[in-house]
XYZ file of C-alpha atoms in Angstrom:
462
model
C -108.724 29.767 -9.985
C -108.959 27.857 -13.271
C -108.518 31.095 -15.223
C -105.461 31.998 -13.166
C -103.900 28.606 -13.969
C -104.656 29.003 -17.662
C -103.132 32.495 -17.707
C -100.030 31.234 -15.910
C -99.470 28.487 -18.482
C -100.089 30.945 -21.337
C -97.609 33.435 -19.877
C -94.961 30.708 -19.492
C -95.423 29.585 -23.099
C -95.241 33.175 -24.329
C -91.979 33.852 -22.438
C -90.473 30.621 -23.750
C -91.413 31.505 -27.313
C -89.945 34.989 -27.019
C -86.701 33.645 -25.580
C -86.358 31.047 -28.343
C -86.979 33.535 -31.147
C -84.714 36.200 -29.679
C -87.446 38.799 -29.075
C -86.969 38.807 -25.332
C -83.795 40.365 -23.947
C -82.466 39.671 -20.485
C -80.726 42.626 -18.830
C -76.940 42.795 -19.217
C -74.381 44.143 -16.817
C -72.986 47.452 -17.997
C -70.252 49.957 -17.317
C -66.969 48.697 -15.943
C -68.484 45.339 -15.011
C -69.553 44.204 -18.466
C -68.492 40.767 -19.598
C -69.278 38.028 -22.052
C -72.058 35.688 -20.990
C -70.304 32.793 -22.704
C -67.708 32.838 -19.941
C -70.245 32.414 -17.187
C -72.140 29.608 -18.881
C -69.325 27.672 -20.514
C -68.639 24.168 -19.292
C -65.145 22.790 -18.918
C -62.079 23.170 -16.726
C -59.599 25.949 -16.182
C -55.928 25.100 -16.693
C -52.757 27.104 -16.096
C -49.086 26.868 -17.045
C -46.750 29.110 -15.008
C -43.152 29.569 -16.173
C -40.203 31.275 -14.478
C -37.498 30.929 -17.116
C -34.476 32.155 -15.153
C -32.165 30.923 -12.410
C -29.879 32.615 -9.895
C -30.611 34.703 -6.825
C -30.244 37.969 -8.759
C -33.384 36.860 -10.660
C -35.370 36.359 -7.430
C -38.309 38.341 -8.863
C -39.215 35.903 -11.643
C -39.840 32.959 -9.328
C -41.540 35.321 -6.854
C -43.883 36.412 -9.651
C -44.711 32.821 -10.581
C -45.292 31.766 -6.972
C -47.622 34.731 -6.447
C -49.555 33.773 -9.577
C -49.951 30.249 -8.228
C -51.423 31.563 -4.966
C -53.977 33.624 -6.928
C -55.044 30.603 -8.966
C -55.159 28.346 -5.909
C -57.319 30.808 -3.973
C -59.454 31.054 -7.086
C -60.328 27.386 -6.829
C -58.012 25.793 -9.391
C -56.758 22.348 -8.452
C -53.062 21.495 -8.394
C -53.692 18.847 -11.025
C -54.663 21.682 -13.393
C -51.751 24.008 -12.556
C -48.333 23.221 -14.052
C -45.334 25.106 -12.664
C -41.873 25.603 -14.170
C -39.334 27.146 -11.767
C -35.657 26.420 -11.187
C -36.328 26.409 -7.426
C -33.005 27.864 -6.324
C -34.334 30.918 -4.493
C -36.255 29.906 -1.354
C -33.337 28.074 0.265
C -30.564 30.026 -1.427
C -27.888 30.978 1.157
C -28.351 34.636 0.158
C -32.069 34.633 0.910
C -32.540 36.507 4.216
C -35.832 34.685 4.798
C -34.920 31.011 4.408
C -37.685 28.885 2.892
C -39.763 31.966 2.110
C -40.297 33.982 -1.080
C -42.099 37.317 -1.087
C -43.318 39.374 -4.048
C -43.532 42.757 -2.344
C -41.963 44.465 0.679
C -43.071 42.752 3.886
C -45.404 40.566 1.842
C -46.659 37.143 2.789
C -44.903 33.936 1.751
C -45.896 33.028 -1.817
C -43.628 29.954 -2.005
C -45.591 27.739 0.393
C -47.487 24.957 -1.356
C -46.278 25.698 -4.886
C -46.007 22.465 -6.939
C -42.494 21.640 -8.117
C -43.458 20.150 -11.485
C -40.401 21.098 -13.531
C -37.328 22.328 -11.656
C -33.579 22.656 -12.273
C -32.453 21.377 -15.666
C -36.012 20.243 -16.416
C -36.948 23.898 -16.943
C -36.309 23.996 -20.681
C -38.017 24.804 -23.969
C -38.507 21.171 -24.997
C -40.431 20.361 -21.821
C -42.503 23.538 -22.105
C -43.608 22.643 -25.635
C -44.386 19.086 -24.553
C -46.460 20.326 -21.616
C -48.488 22.729 -23.763
C -49.137 20.035 -26.369
C -50.032 17.448 -23.711
C -47.279 15.176 -25.059
C -45.967 13.106 -22.135
C -43.733 11.053 -24.419
C -41.641 14.136 -25.266
C -40.915 15.041 -21.631
C -37.523 14.654 -20.001
C -37.896 14.556 -16.221
C -40.316 16.495 -14.094
C -43.652 15.504 -12.588
C -45.127 14.361 -15.892
C -48.041 16.797 -15.633
C -49.106 18.181 -19.002
C -51.829 20.430 -20.338
C -54.502 17.773 -20.878
C -57.109 20.381 -21.759
C -59.982 19.810 -24.159
C -62.273 21.791 -26.490
C -64.402 23.199 -23.653
C -61.511 24.291 -21.427
C -59.989 27.697 -20.714
C -56.181 27.951 -20.520
C -54.012 30.604 -18.858
C -50.259 30.727 -19.554
C -47.989 33.154 -17.711
C -44.264 33.476 -18.467
C -41.834 35.651 -16.475
C -38.180 35.934 -17.437
C -35.571 37.811 -19.411
C -36.371 38.173 -23.073
C -35.219 39.868 -26.234
C -36.209 40.296 -29.835
C -37.692 36.998 -31.035
C -37.069 34.884 -27.945
C -37.562 34.268 -24.244
C -34.859 33.003 -21.928
C -34.579 29.623 -20.242
C -31.781 28.519 -17.873
C -30.051 26.513 -20.614
C -31.788 27.348 -23.910
C -34.261 29.713 -25.564
C -37.960 29.755 -26.411
C -38.108 31.174 -29.937
C -41.197 33.077 -31.058
C -41.705 30.976 -34.184
C -41.499 27.724 -32.208
C -43.927 28.967 -29.566
C -46.459 30.083 -32.189
C -46.113 26.755 -33.989
C -46.869 24.919 -30.738
C -49.895 27.131 -30.054
C -51.229 26.559 -33.575
C -50.845 22.808 -33.118
C -52.667 22.964 -29.779
C -55.469 24.899 -31.444
C -55.707 22.469 -34.352
C -56.060 19.541 -31.927
C -58.970 21.345 -30.199
C -56.894 21.495 -27.031
C -58.739 24.497 -25.595
C -61.792 26.683 -26.042
C -59.862 29.901 -25.457
C -56.479 30.875 -24.084
C -54.986 33.892 -22.320
C -51.215 34.391 -22.443
C -49.326 36.944 -20.284
C -45.579 37.566 -20.830
C -43.210 39.514 -18.587
C -39.932 40.091 -20.464
C -37.959 42.660 -22.394
C -39.161 43.067 -26.015
C -41.974 40.661 -25.108
C -44.157 42.044 -27.886
C -41.792 40.500 -30.445
C -43.063 37.056 -29.418
C -46.438 37.877 -30.988
C -45.867 40.859 -33.314
C -46.822 39.786 -36.843
C -47.056 36.150 -35.672
C -50.132 35.613 -33.463
C -53.173 35.574 -35.722
C -56.651 36.455 -34.498
C -58.177 33.088 -35.446
C -56.511 30.975 -32.734
C -58.830 32.002 -29.864
C -55.814 33.375 -27.990
C -55.704 36.762 -26.266
C -52.231 37.883 -25.160
C -50.760 40.820 -23.291
C -47.095 41.643 -22.814
C -45.074 43.812 -20.435
C -43.372 45.619 -23.302
C -43.608 46.184 -27.023
C -41.193 44.641 -29.525
C -38.423 47.193 -29.015
C -38.107 48.085 -25.324
C -37.188 46.669 -21.930
C -39.523 45.598 -19.171
C -38.830 46.600 -15.573
C -38.194 45.085 -12.186
C -39.747 46.760 -9.164
C -39.676 46.695 -5.368
C -35.913 46.990 -5.837
C -33.064 47.921 -3.471
C -33.053 51.660 -3.039
C -36.821 51.809 -2.684
C -37.435 52.928 0.927
C -40.136 50.275 1.348
C -37.797 47.367 0.525
C -36.127 45.771 3.574
C -32.400 46.531 3.635
C -31.419 42.847 3.731
C -32.637 42.288 0.162
C -30.023 42.895 -2.545
C -32.353 42.148 -5.445
C -35.711 43.194 -6.868
C -38.732 41.387 -5.417
C -41.022 41.652 -8.434
C -41.572 42.902 -11.979
C -43.742 45.948 -12.645
C -46.176 44.496 -15.204
C -46.462 41.269 -13.240
C -47.139 42.736 -9.828
C -49.584 45.129 -11.484
C -51.889 42.401 -12.799
C -51.457 40.219 -9.710
C -52.053 42.968 -7.159
C -55.129 43.860 -9.187
C -56.309 40.247 -8.830
C -55.589 40.363 -5.093
C -58.088 43.185 -4.503
C -60.717 42.616 -7.200
C -63.731 40.396 -7.732
C -62.683 38.430 -10.808
C -66.331 37.506 -11.444
C -66.884 41.169 -12.310
C -63.612 42.226 -13.904
C -62.944 41.622 -17.585
C -59.639 41.017 -19.331
C -59.970 44.462 -20.888
C -60.500 46.067 -17.458
C -57.281 44.490 -16.217
C -55.330 45.366 -19.342
C -56.230 49.034 -18.953
C -55.328 49.119 -15.264
C -52.011 47.359 -15.807
C -51.235 49.624 -18.763
C -51.804 52.732 -16.630
C -49.598 51.454 -13.818
C -46.768 50.153 -16.017
C -45.424 53.555 -16.990
C -41.868 52.577 -17.926
C -42.856 50.411 -20.894
C -45.797 49.986 -23.257
C -48.084 47.133 -22.211
C -49.394 45.558 -25.418
C -52.214 43.232 -26.465
C -52.310 40.767 -29.355
C -54.444 38.034 -30.891
C -58.202 37.587 -30.652
C -59.656 40.786 -29.207
C -63.142 39.292 -28.923
C -62.063 37.695 -25.644
C -61.360 41.046 -23.969
C -64.917 41.160 -22.642
C -64.620 37.840 -20.838
C -64.384 37.792 -17.073
C -61.038 36.991 -15.482
C -62.429 34.189 -13.333
C -62.786 31.984 -16.430
C -58.967 31.853 -16.626
C -57.829 32.445 -13.047
C -60.707 31.377 -10.849
C -61.911 33.835 -8.218
C -61.208 34.265 -4.511
C -64.604 34.158 -2.789
C -63.400 36.607 -0.139
C -63.273 39.289 -2.843
C -66.899 38.801 -3.936
C -67.955 41.950 -2.097
C -65.361 44.036 -3.938
C -66.323 45.949 -7.061
C -64.151 45.956 -10.146
C -63.833 49.732 -9.947
C -60.857 49.316 -7.612
C -57.765 50.741 -9.239
C -54.093 49.929 -8.822
C -52.934 52.554 -11.319
C -51.369 54.843 -8.695
C -48.902 52.621 -6.841
C -46.563 53.700 -4.078
C -43.551 52.502 -6.079
C -40.599 54.859 -6.189
C -38.218 52.860 -8.343
C -38.336 50.619 -11.390
C -35.166 49.088 -12.850
C -34.529 47.944 -16.415
C -34.498 44.139 -16.295
C -31.117 44.126 -18.015
C -29.625 46.247 -15.235
C -30.977 44.276 -12.273
C -27.881 42.047 -12.091
C -25.632 45.108 -12.009
C -27.779 46.564 -9.224
C -27.581 43.269 -7.335
C -23.758 43.252 -7.375
C -23.610 46.930 -6.455
C -25.846 46.295 -3.453
C -23.745 43.331 -2.327
C -20.608 45.451 -2.535
C -22.195 48.308 -0.632
C -23.510 46.117 2.189
C -20.366 44.008 2.710
C -18.118 44.973 5.662
C -15.055 47.021 4.739
C -11.948 44.891 4.205
C -13.874 41.595 4.342
C -13.558 38.676 1.938
C -17.237 39.182 1.222
C -16.521 42.705 -0.021
C -13.612 41.520 -2.158
C -15.810 38.832 -3.673
C -18.618 41.298 -4.385
C -16.194 43.723 -6.011
C -14.826 40.949 -8.227
C -18.357 39.942 -9.293
C -19.217 43.530 -10.139
C -16.050 44.057 -12.172
C -16.606 40.796 -14.066
C -20.155 41.837 -14.945
C -18.946 45.221 -16.217
C -16.189 43.513 -18.237
C -18.691 41.069 -19.728
C -20.884 43.947 -20.844
C -17.953 45.680 -22.491
C -17.011 42.447 -24.264
C -20.512 41.961 -25.648
C -20.771 45.598 -26.775
C -17.369 45.353 -28.486
C -18.107 42.011 -30.151
C -21.408 43.091 -31.678
C -19.971 46.408 -32.883
C -16.967 44.765 -34.534
C -19.097 41.944 -35.976
C -21.322 44.503 -37.694
C -18.335 46.394 -39.033
C -16.796 43.187 -40.389
C -20.023 42.378 -42.245
C -21.261 45.796 -43.387
C -18.417 48.283 -42.930
C -17.993 51.021 -40.377
C -20.433 53.529 -41.895
C -23.392 51.205 -42.554
C -23.060 48.815 -39.621
C -25.041 50.673 -36.963
C -28.011 51.412 -39.241
C -28.264 47.798 -40.390
C -27.888 46.194 -36.962
C -30.321 48.459 -35.103
C -32.997 48.709 -37.805
C -36.520 48.341 -36.395
C -39.155 46.923 -38.707
C -42.617 48.505 -39.033
C -45.213 47.410 -36.491
C -47.010 44.243 -37.538
C -43.976 42.585 -39.108
C -42.054 39.719 -37.478
C -38.506 40.630 -36.473
C -36.952 38.186 -38.931
C -37.910 36.508 -42.201
C -35.909 33.315 -41.826
C -36.164 31.867 -38.308
C -33.787 29.003 -39.080
C -31.169 31.578 -40.028
C -31.851 33.493 -36.804
C -31.341 30.400 -34.642
C -28.290 29.323 -36.609
C -26.593 32.733 -36.509
C -27.273 33.123 -32.790
C -25.644 29.723 -32.214
C -22.674 30.758 -34.348
C -22.222 33.984 -32.412
C -22.369 32.196 -29.052
C -19.972 29.499 -30.250
C -17.263 32.021 -31.142
C -18.051 34.937 -28.840
C -19.647 33.390 -25.764
C -23.118 33.237 -24.234
C -25.043 36.487 -24.632
C -26.426 36.551 -21.051
C -29.421 38.628 -19.938
C -27.565 41.828 -20.843
C -26.298 40.615 -24.211
C -29.754 39.417 -25.236
C -30.521 43.021 -26.157
C -28.490 42.396 -29.328
C -30.673 39.651 -30.805
C -32.238 42.317 -33.038
C -28.765 42.745 -34.546
C -28.566 38.994 -35.219
C -32.030 39.062 -36.824
C -31.029 41.975 -39.041
C -27.884 40.177 -40.165
C -30.197 37.414 -41.419
C -32.571 39.920 -43.009
C -29.604 41.437 -44.879
C -28.942 38.096 -46.588
C -25.551 37.328 -45.047
C -24.453 33.749 -45.735
C -23.536 31.227 -43.053
C -19.942 31.198 -44.287
C -19.635 34.967 -43.890
C -21.208 34.865 -40.431
C -18.782 32.168 -39.269
C -15.756 34.005 -40.690
C -16.780 37.366 -39.206
C -17.572 35.873 -35.772
C -14.262 34.013 -35.696
C -12.323 37.099 -36.766
C -14.141 39.413 -34.329
C -13.985 37.321 -31.200
C -10.498 35.928 -31.701
C -9.246 39.521 -31.397
C -11.580 40.934 -28.722
C -9.845 43.033 -26.040
C -8.992 41.614 -22.647
C -11.228 43.719 -20.405
C-alpha cells in the first residue's frame, strides 16, 4: 500500500512537471469544431452594442434584425445591463404593421420585439451617442438610458450594425457614422484597454469601405461585412417571395444578417468558431461578397465568447449548415423603398384614397431618384467636363486603400452637396464615392460650392 501511495505522488509530480515545461499535450478538438482555448478559459464579461440606424416602416428589416440579435444574446445568457440597443422604435406599433406590437424577422416567425431594451430611441439614435456609448463616456450622451460600454481589459465585445450605408459611411436617422470617426473611436477604446477582443458585424451597402485600408490588425478586432467596398447588400424575405405573408409590404430581414442569426439559432455556439460562421454566411449570401477585416487570429475563437450560447442547442453539432436557404428573392437595399411603394400601390383598392396616396408616394420616389442622378451627373460635368466626368466620379481605388485621402474634405463636400442639392437619401447614398473622388481630385471648397450652386439651381422639375 505504501508503494502504491509513493507511486501515486511520483506520478502526480511527473505530470505537473511535464505540464509546466510544455512537454505534455492535452488533446485538442479538431475538424469543424476547433477553437481557441483562450476563449474558454478567459475571465471577464461579454458586452454587446446593437444598432439599427434607420427609421420608417419601409426599413422594417433593420430593426427586425437588431431585435432578433438581442433575442440570441439574451438566450445566450447575456444580461440586459450588458446589452445596449439603438433603434428608432417606430415599427412595432406603426399603423402599417399588420401585427401590432410584434416584429418578426422571417415569414411566420416568432416575435423578436418582446423584451428588447429601449436604450436609445427616436432622435437619440445618432452618431454622437454611438461614439459615447462605445467609449463608455456618459458625459457625452444626449438622452437615452445612459447605458454605455463599461467593458474592461478582460471583456469580450460584440457590435452589430444594420442599416443603409455607402462608401465611407453608415446611415443614421439624422446624421452619418463616418468610417474615419468610427475607427478613431475604436482605436481610443483599444488604447484605454476597454476590451480584450472585439467582433464587429456590419449589414449595409459598401460596408467593406468602413474597414478597407483603415482597420489595422493590431487592435484585437475581427470584423465581417455584408458587402465589399463597392457593392450593395440585400434585403430578403421580401414581398413577392411566396413564403412572405401578403399583408407585408416590406422586407422582413437582410440576407447577411439573417444568415448569421439563423446559423446561431440552430448551432451550438460552444462548438462553432467565428471562421465557421463566416464561411457559412459567405456561402449563403450569394448576392454580395461577405468580407472579413482586422485581426484574423480571432477567427478560431468560439462564438459563445461574444454572443453567449443557448443551452438548448448544446446537443447540436456545428456541422449544421444554412448555406442552402429556401429564399427565392433578395432585393438591393437601395431598391427596397421602391418595392415598398409598389406593393402599397398594388394592394390598395382601385379608386381609393389609399391607392392615390400610394401612387403619389411612388411617383415622388421615382422623381427624387431622377433628381439625384441628374444632380450628380451635372456636378461632375461642371467640375471635370463632359468627357472626363464619369471616369473621375466612378473611379474605384485598389483594394486595401481607403476611399478618400482627406476625410475632412469628404465630410465638408457632402455637407455642401446636401445644402444646395438636398439630402441624398438611401438611394442617393450610392453617390458618396463620387463625392470622395471629387476630394481625391483636389477640387477646392470654392469650386465645390460654385458647382453645387450652379447645378442644383438649374435642376429639372421632375
